[in-house]
CSV table of C-alpha atoms in Angstrom, one decimal:
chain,number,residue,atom,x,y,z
N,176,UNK,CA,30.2,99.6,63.1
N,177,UNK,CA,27.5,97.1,64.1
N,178,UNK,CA,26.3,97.0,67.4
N,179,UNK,CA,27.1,94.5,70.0
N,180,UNK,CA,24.9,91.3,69.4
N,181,UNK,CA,24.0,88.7,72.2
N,182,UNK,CA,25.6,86.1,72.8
N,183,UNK,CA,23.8,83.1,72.4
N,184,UNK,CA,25.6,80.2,71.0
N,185,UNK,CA,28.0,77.2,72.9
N,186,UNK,CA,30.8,75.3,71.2
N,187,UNK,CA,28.6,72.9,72.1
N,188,UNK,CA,26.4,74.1,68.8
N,189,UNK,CA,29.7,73.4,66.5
N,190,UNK,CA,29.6,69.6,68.0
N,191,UNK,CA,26.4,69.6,66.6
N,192,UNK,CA,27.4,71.3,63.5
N,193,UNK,CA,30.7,68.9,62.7
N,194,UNK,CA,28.7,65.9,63.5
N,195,UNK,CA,26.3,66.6,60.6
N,196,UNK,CA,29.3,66.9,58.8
N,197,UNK,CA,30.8,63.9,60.0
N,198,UNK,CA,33.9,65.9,61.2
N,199,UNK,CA,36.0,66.5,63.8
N,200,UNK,CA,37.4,70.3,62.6
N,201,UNK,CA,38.2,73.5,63.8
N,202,UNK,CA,36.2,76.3,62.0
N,203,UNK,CA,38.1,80.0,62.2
N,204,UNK,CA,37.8,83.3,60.9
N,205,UNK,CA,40.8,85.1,59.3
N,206,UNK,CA,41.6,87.6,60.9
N,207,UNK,CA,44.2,90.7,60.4
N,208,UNK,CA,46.7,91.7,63.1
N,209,UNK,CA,46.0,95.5,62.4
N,210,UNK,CA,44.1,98.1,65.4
N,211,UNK,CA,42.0,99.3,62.7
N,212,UNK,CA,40.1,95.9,62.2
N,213,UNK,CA,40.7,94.9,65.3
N,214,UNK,CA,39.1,97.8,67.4
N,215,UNK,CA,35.7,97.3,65.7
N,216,UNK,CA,35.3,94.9,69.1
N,217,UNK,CA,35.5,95.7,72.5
N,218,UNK,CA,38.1,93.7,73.4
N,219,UNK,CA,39.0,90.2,73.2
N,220,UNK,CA,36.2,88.6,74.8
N,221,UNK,CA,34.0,90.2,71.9
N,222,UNK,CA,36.0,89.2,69.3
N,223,UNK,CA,35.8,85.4,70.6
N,224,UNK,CA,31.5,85.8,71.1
N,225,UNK,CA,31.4,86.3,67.4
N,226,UNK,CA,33.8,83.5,66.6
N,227,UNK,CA,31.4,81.2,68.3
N,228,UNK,CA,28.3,83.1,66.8
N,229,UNK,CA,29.2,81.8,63.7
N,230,UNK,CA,30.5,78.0,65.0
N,231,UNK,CA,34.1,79.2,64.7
N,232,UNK,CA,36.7,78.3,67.8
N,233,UNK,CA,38.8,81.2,67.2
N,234,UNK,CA,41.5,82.9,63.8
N,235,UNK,CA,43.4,82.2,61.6
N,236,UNK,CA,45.8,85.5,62.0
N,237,UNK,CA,48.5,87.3,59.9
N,238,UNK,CA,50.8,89.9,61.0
N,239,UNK,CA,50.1,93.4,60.6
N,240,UNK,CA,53.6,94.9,60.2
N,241,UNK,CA,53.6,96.4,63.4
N,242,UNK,CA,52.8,95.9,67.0
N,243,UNK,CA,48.6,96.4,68.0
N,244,UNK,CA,47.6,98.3,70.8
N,245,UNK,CA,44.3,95.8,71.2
N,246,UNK,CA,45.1,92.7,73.5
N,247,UNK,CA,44.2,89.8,71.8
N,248,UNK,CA,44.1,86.9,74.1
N,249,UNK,CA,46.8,84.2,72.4
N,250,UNK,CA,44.2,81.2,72.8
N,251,UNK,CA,41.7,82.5,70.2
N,252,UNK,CA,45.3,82.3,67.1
N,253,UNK,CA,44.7,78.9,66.2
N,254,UNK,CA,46.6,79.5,62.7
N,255,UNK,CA,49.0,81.7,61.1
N,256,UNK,CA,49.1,83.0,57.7
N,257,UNK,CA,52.6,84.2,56.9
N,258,UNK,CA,53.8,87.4,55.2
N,259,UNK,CA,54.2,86.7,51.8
N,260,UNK,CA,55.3,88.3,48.3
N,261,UNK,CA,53.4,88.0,45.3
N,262,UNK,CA,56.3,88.1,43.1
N,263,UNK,CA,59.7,86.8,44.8
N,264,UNK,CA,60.8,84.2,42.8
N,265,UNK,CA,63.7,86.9,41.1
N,266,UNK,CA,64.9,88.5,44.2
N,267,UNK,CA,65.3,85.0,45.2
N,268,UNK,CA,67.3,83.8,42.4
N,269,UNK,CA,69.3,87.5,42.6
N,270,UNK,CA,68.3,88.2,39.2
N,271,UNK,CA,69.0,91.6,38.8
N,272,UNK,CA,67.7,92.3,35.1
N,273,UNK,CA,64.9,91.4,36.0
N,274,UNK,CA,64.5,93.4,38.7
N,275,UNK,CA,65.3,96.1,37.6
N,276,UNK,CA,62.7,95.8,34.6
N,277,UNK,CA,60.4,95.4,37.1
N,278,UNK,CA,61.1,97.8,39.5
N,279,UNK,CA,63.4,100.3,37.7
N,280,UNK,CA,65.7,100.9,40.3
N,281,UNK,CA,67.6,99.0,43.0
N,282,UNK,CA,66.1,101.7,45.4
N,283,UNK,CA,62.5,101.1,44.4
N,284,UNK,CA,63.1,96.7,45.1
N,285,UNK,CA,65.3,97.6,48.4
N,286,UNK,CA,62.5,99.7,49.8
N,287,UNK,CA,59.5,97.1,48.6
N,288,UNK,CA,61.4,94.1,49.7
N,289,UNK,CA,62.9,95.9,53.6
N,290,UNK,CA,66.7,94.8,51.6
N,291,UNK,CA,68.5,94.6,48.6
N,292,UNK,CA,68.3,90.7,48.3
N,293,UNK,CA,67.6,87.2,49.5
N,294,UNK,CA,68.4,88.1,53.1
N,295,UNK,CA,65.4,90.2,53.8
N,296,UNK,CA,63.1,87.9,52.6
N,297,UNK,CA,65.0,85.3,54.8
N,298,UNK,CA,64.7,87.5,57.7
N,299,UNK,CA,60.7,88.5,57.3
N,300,UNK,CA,59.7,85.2,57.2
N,301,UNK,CA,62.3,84.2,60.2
N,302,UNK,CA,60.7,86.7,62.6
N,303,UNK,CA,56.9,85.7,61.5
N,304,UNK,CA,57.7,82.1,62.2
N,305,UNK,CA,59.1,83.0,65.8
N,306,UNK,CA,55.9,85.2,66.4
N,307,UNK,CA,53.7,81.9,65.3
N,308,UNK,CA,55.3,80.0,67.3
N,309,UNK,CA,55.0,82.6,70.2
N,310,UNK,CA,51.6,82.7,69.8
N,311,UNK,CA,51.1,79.5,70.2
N,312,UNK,CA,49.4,78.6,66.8
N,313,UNK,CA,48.7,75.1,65.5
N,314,UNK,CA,49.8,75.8,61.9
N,315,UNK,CA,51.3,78.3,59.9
N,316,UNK,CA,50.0,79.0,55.6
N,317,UNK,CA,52.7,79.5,53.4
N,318,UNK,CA,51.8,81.3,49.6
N,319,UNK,CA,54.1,78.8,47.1
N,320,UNK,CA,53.4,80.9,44.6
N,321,UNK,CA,55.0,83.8,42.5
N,322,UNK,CA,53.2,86.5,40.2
N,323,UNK,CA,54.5,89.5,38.9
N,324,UNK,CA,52.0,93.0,38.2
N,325,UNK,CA,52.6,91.8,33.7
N,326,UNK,CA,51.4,88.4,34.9
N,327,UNK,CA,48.1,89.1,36.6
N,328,UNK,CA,47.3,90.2,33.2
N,329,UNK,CA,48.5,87.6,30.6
N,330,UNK,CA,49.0,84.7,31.9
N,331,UNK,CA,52.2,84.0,30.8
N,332,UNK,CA,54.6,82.8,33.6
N,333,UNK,CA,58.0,84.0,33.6
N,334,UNK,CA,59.0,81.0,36.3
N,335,UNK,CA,57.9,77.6,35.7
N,336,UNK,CA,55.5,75.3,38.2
N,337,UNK,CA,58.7,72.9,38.9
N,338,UNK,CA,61.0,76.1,39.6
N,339,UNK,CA,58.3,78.1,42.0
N,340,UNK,CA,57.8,74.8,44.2
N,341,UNK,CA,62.1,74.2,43.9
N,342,UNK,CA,62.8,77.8,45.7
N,343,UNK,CA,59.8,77.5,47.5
N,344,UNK,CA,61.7,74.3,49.1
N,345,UNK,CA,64.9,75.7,49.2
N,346,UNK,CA,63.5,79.1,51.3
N,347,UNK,CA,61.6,76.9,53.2
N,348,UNK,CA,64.6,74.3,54.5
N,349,UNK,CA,66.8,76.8,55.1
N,350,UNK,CA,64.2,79.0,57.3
N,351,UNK,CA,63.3,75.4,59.5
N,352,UNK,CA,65.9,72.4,59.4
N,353,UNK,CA,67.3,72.4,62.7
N,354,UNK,CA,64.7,74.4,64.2
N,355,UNK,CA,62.0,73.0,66.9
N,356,UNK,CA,58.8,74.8,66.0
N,357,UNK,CA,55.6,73.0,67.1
N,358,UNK,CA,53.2,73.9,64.5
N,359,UNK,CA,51.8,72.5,61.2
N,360,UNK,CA,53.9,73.7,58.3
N,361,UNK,CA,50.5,74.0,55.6
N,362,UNK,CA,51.2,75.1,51.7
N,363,UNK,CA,48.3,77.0,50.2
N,364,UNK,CA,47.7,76.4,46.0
N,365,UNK,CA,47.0,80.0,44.0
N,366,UNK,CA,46.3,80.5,40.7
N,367,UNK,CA,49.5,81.7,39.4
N,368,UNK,CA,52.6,79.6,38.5
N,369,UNK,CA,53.3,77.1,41.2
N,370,UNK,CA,51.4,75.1,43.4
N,371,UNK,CA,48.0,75.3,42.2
N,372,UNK,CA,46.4,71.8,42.7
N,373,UNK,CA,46.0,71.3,39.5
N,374,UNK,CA,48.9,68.9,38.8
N,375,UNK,CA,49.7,65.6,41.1
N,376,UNK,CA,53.4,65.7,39.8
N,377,UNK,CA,54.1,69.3,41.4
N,378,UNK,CA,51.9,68.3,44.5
N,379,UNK,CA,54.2,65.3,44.9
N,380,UNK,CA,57.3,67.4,43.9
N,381,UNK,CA,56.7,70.3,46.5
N,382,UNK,CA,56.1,67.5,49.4
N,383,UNK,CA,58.6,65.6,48.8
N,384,UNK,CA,61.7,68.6,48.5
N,385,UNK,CA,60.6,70.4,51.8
N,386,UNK,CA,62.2,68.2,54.9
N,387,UNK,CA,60.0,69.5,57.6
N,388,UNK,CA,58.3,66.5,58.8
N,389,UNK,CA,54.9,67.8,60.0
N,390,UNK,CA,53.4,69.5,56.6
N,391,UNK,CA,50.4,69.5,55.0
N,392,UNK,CA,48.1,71.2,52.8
N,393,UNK,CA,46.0,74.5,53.0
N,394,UNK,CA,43.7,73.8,50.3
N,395,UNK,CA,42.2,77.1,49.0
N,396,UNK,CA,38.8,76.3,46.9
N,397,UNK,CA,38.4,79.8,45.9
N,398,UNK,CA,41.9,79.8,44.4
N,399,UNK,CA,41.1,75.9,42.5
N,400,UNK,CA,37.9,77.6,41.3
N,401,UNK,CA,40.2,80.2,40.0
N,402,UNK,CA,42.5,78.0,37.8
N,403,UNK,CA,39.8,76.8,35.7
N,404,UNK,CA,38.2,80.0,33.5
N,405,UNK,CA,35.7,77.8,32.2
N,406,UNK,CA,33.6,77.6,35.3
N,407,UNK,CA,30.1,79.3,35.3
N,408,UNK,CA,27.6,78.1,38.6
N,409,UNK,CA,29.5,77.4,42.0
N,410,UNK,CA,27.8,74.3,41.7
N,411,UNK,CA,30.3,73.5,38.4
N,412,UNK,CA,33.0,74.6,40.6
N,413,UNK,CA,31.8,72.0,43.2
N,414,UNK,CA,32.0,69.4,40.9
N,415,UNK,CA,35.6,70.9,39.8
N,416,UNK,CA,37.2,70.5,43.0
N,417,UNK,CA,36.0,66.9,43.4
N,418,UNK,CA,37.7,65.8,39.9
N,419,UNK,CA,41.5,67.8,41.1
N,420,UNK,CA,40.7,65.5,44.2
N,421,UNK,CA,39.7,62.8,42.2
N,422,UNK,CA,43.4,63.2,40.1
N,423,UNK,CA,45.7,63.9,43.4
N,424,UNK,CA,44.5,60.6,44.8
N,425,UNK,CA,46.3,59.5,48.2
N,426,UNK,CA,48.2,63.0,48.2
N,427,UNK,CA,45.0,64.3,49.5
N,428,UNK,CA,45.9,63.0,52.8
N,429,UNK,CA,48.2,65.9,53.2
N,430,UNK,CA,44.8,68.3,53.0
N,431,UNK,CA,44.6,69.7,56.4
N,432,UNK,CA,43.4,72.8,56.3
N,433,UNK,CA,40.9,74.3,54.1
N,434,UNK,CA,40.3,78.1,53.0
N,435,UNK,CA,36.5,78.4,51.8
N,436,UNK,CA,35.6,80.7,49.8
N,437,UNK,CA,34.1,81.1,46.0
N,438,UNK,CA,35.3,83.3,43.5
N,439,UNK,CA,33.5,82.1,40.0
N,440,UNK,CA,35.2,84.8,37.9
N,441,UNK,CA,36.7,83.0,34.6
N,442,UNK,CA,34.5,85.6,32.6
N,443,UNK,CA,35.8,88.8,33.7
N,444,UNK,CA,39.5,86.7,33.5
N,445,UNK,CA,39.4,85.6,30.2
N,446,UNK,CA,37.6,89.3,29.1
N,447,UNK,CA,40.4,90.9,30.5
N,448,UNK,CA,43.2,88.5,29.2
N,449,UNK,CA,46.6,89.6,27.8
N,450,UNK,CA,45.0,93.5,27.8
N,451,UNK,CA,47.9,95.4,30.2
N,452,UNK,CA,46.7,98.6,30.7
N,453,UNK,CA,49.0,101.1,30.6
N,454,UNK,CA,50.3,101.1,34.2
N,455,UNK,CA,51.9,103.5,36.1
N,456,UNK,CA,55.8,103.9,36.6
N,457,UNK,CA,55.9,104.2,39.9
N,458,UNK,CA,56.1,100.2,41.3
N,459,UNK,CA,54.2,100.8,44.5
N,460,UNK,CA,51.0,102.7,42.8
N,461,UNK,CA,51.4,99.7,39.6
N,462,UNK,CA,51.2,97.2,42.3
N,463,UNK,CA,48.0,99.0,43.5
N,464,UNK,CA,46.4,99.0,40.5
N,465,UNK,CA,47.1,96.0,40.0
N,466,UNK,CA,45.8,94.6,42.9
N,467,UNK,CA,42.6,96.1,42.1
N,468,UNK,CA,42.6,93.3,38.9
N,469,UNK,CA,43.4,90.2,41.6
N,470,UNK,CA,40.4,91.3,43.5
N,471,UNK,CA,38.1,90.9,40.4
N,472,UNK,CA,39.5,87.5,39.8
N,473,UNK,CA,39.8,86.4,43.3
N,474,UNK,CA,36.7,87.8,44.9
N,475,UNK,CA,37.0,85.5,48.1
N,476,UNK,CA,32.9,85.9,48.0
N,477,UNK,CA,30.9,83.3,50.3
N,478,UNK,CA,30.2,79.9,49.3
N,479,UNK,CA,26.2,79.6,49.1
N,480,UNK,CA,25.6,76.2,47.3
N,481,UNK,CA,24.3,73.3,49.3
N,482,UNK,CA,27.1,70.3,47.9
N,483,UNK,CA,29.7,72.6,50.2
N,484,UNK,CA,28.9,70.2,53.0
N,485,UNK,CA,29.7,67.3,50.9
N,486,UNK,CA,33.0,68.4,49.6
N,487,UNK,CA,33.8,69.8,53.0
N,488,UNK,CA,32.8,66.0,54.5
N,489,UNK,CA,35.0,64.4,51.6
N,490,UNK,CA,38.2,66.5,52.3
N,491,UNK,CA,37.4,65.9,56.2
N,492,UNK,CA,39.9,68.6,57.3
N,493,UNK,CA,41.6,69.7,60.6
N,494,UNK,CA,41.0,73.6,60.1
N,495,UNK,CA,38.1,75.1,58.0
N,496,UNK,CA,38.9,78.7,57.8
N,497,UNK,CA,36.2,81.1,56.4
N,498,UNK,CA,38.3,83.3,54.5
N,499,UNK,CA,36.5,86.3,52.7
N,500,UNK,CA,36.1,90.0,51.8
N,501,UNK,CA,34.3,92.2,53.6
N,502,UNK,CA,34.7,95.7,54.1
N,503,UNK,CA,34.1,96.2,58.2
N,504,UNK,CA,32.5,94.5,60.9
N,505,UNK,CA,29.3,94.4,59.7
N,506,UNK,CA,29.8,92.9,56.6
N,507,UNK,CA,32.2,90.4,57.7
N,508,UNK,CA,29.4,89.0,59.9
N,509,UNK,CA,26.9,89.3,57.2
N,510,UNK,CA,29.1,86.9,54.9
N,511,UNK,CA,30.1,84.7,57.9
N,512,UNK,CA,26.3,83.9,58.2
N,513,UNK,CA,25.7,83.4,54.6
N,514,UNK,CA,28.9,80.5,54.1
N,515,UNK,CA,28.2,78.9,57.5
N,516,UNK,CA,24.5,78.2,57.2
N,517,UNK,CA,25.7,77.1,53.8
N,518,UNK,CA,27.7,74.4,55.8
N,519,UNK,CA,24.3,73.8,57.8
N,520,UNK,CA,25.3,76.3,60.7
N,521,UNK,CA,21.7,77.3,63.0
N,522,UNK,CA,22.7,79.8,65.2
């Protein structure tokens, strides 16, 4: 654990910073609901010093799975990422062959799902939008995406864009018509079947079948960088991003958040393409290994080149959340330093 730094930076600095930028923008820090990350700081003052050490105003959060001992004061969640499911799509639909190709047993989905179908995803996601709204977040992320362990490695979707984005909307309306939540309902692209801001038509498509009103987009750059394999130099991948804002046109209004992040890695994807390793049978250790693979595709490494600020000042969002891997503490504030003097951040 790194020792306690002082304090030396105002959120007047970050005025500073977003004028440059010719923003007006929240800049947070994701940040996991779980004692073991959260108890590298003192308490919740600390954790709020090193937000503004790095021009951030507080976290993006997701839930841990279980309540933390570490009081975190509610006015530093500014976000909410909610639980998600890589692969969901077939327990939606109740499609039982292939779950149990997937899974083997109806045991072995009951226990990785919390229920044998639909309902317990229903009721997750029912009880994480409850404690965003409790916590008095702005916005909550939603994955609209769906990925089994085979896919990671070939590529070829079992579910189709148009039907990921369909149950997405359906799971969605039936979780928030009627309900009064305050916050920003914000859709995050991946790079699996789905929403992936790669195609206008399924942008437009997934807006226009969810009813709640106040929705948006999470745009995650890493995972746009990740869709094209073809990509060498983050400065390439700069120049990608501007051409899928280029094609969505007046849907990028609906940008409001952005993840930021780099994760140039179409090498290592394409070298390891269609090659499934033999996996083991067990779901929950294939799911581990597999995870290992989405890692070296989706590195969520900080962003280092210069036309950042540019793109950033272009998309002009609401929330700019710094979303990358780091392995304690320590590192966490070595890559925070690296992406947000990237953005032109002097503290």
């Amino acid at each position: 654990m790194s020792k306690e730094m002082r304090f030396r930076h105002s959120s007047r600095d970050f005025v500073v910073l977003a004028k440059g930028l010719g923003l007006h923008m929240l800049q947070l820090i994701n940040m996991p609901l779980v004692d073991e990350v959260l108890k590298e700081y003192q308490d919740s003052n600390q954790l709020e010093e090193v937000c503004r050490r790095y021009g951030c105003q507080g976290i993006e959060a997701i839930w841990g799975g279980e309540d933390c001992e570490f009081s975190l004061d509610r006015k530093l969640i500014r976000g909410w990422h909610l639980a998600f499911f890589c692969d969901w799509v077939d327990l939606w639909n109740n499609n039982e062959i292939q779950l149990m190709h997937k899974f083997k047993s109806k045991k072995s989905w009951e226990m990785f799902y919390g229920g044998p179908n639909r309902e317990a995803l229903i009721k997750l996601l029912s009880e994480d939008l409850d404690r965003a709204q409790q916590s008095g977040a702005e916005y909550v992320v939603f994955h609209v995406s769906d990925v089994s362990v085979e896919e990671v490695y070939t590529y070829q979707w079992l579910h189709s864009d148009e039907e990921v984005v369909d149950r997405t909307a359906e799971l969605i309306n039936l979780l928030m018509d009627g309900k009064k939540y305050t916050f920003k309902l914000l859709l995050e692209n991946l790079h699996w079947a789905g929403f992936t801001f790669t195609k206008p038509d399924i942008t437009k498509r997934m807006l226009k079948n969810i009813h709640y009103q106040n929705k948006g987009i999470m745009l995650d750059l890493g995972h746009l960088m990740c869709t094209n394999l073809e990509l060498q130099s983050q400065e390439e991948a700069i120049d990608y991003i501007h051409k899928m804002l280029d094609e969505h046109g007046i849907l990028c209004r609906y940008i409001k958040g952005v993840h930021l992040h780099q994760s140039v890695s179409g090498e290592y994807t394409k070298e390891h393409l269609c090659i499934v390793p033999k996996l083991p049978e067990d779901y929950l250790e294939k799911f581990a290994v597999s995870y290992q693979h989405i890692l070296n595709i989706d590195t969520h490494q900080p962003v280092t080149h210069p036309g950042i600020q540019s793109l950033i000042e272009r998309i002009a969002p609401e929330y700019l959340v710094h979303e990358l891997a780091s392995s304690g503490r320590a590192d966490k504030e070595r890559v925070l330093k690296i992406q947000t003097e990237a953005l032109g951040w002097k503290g």
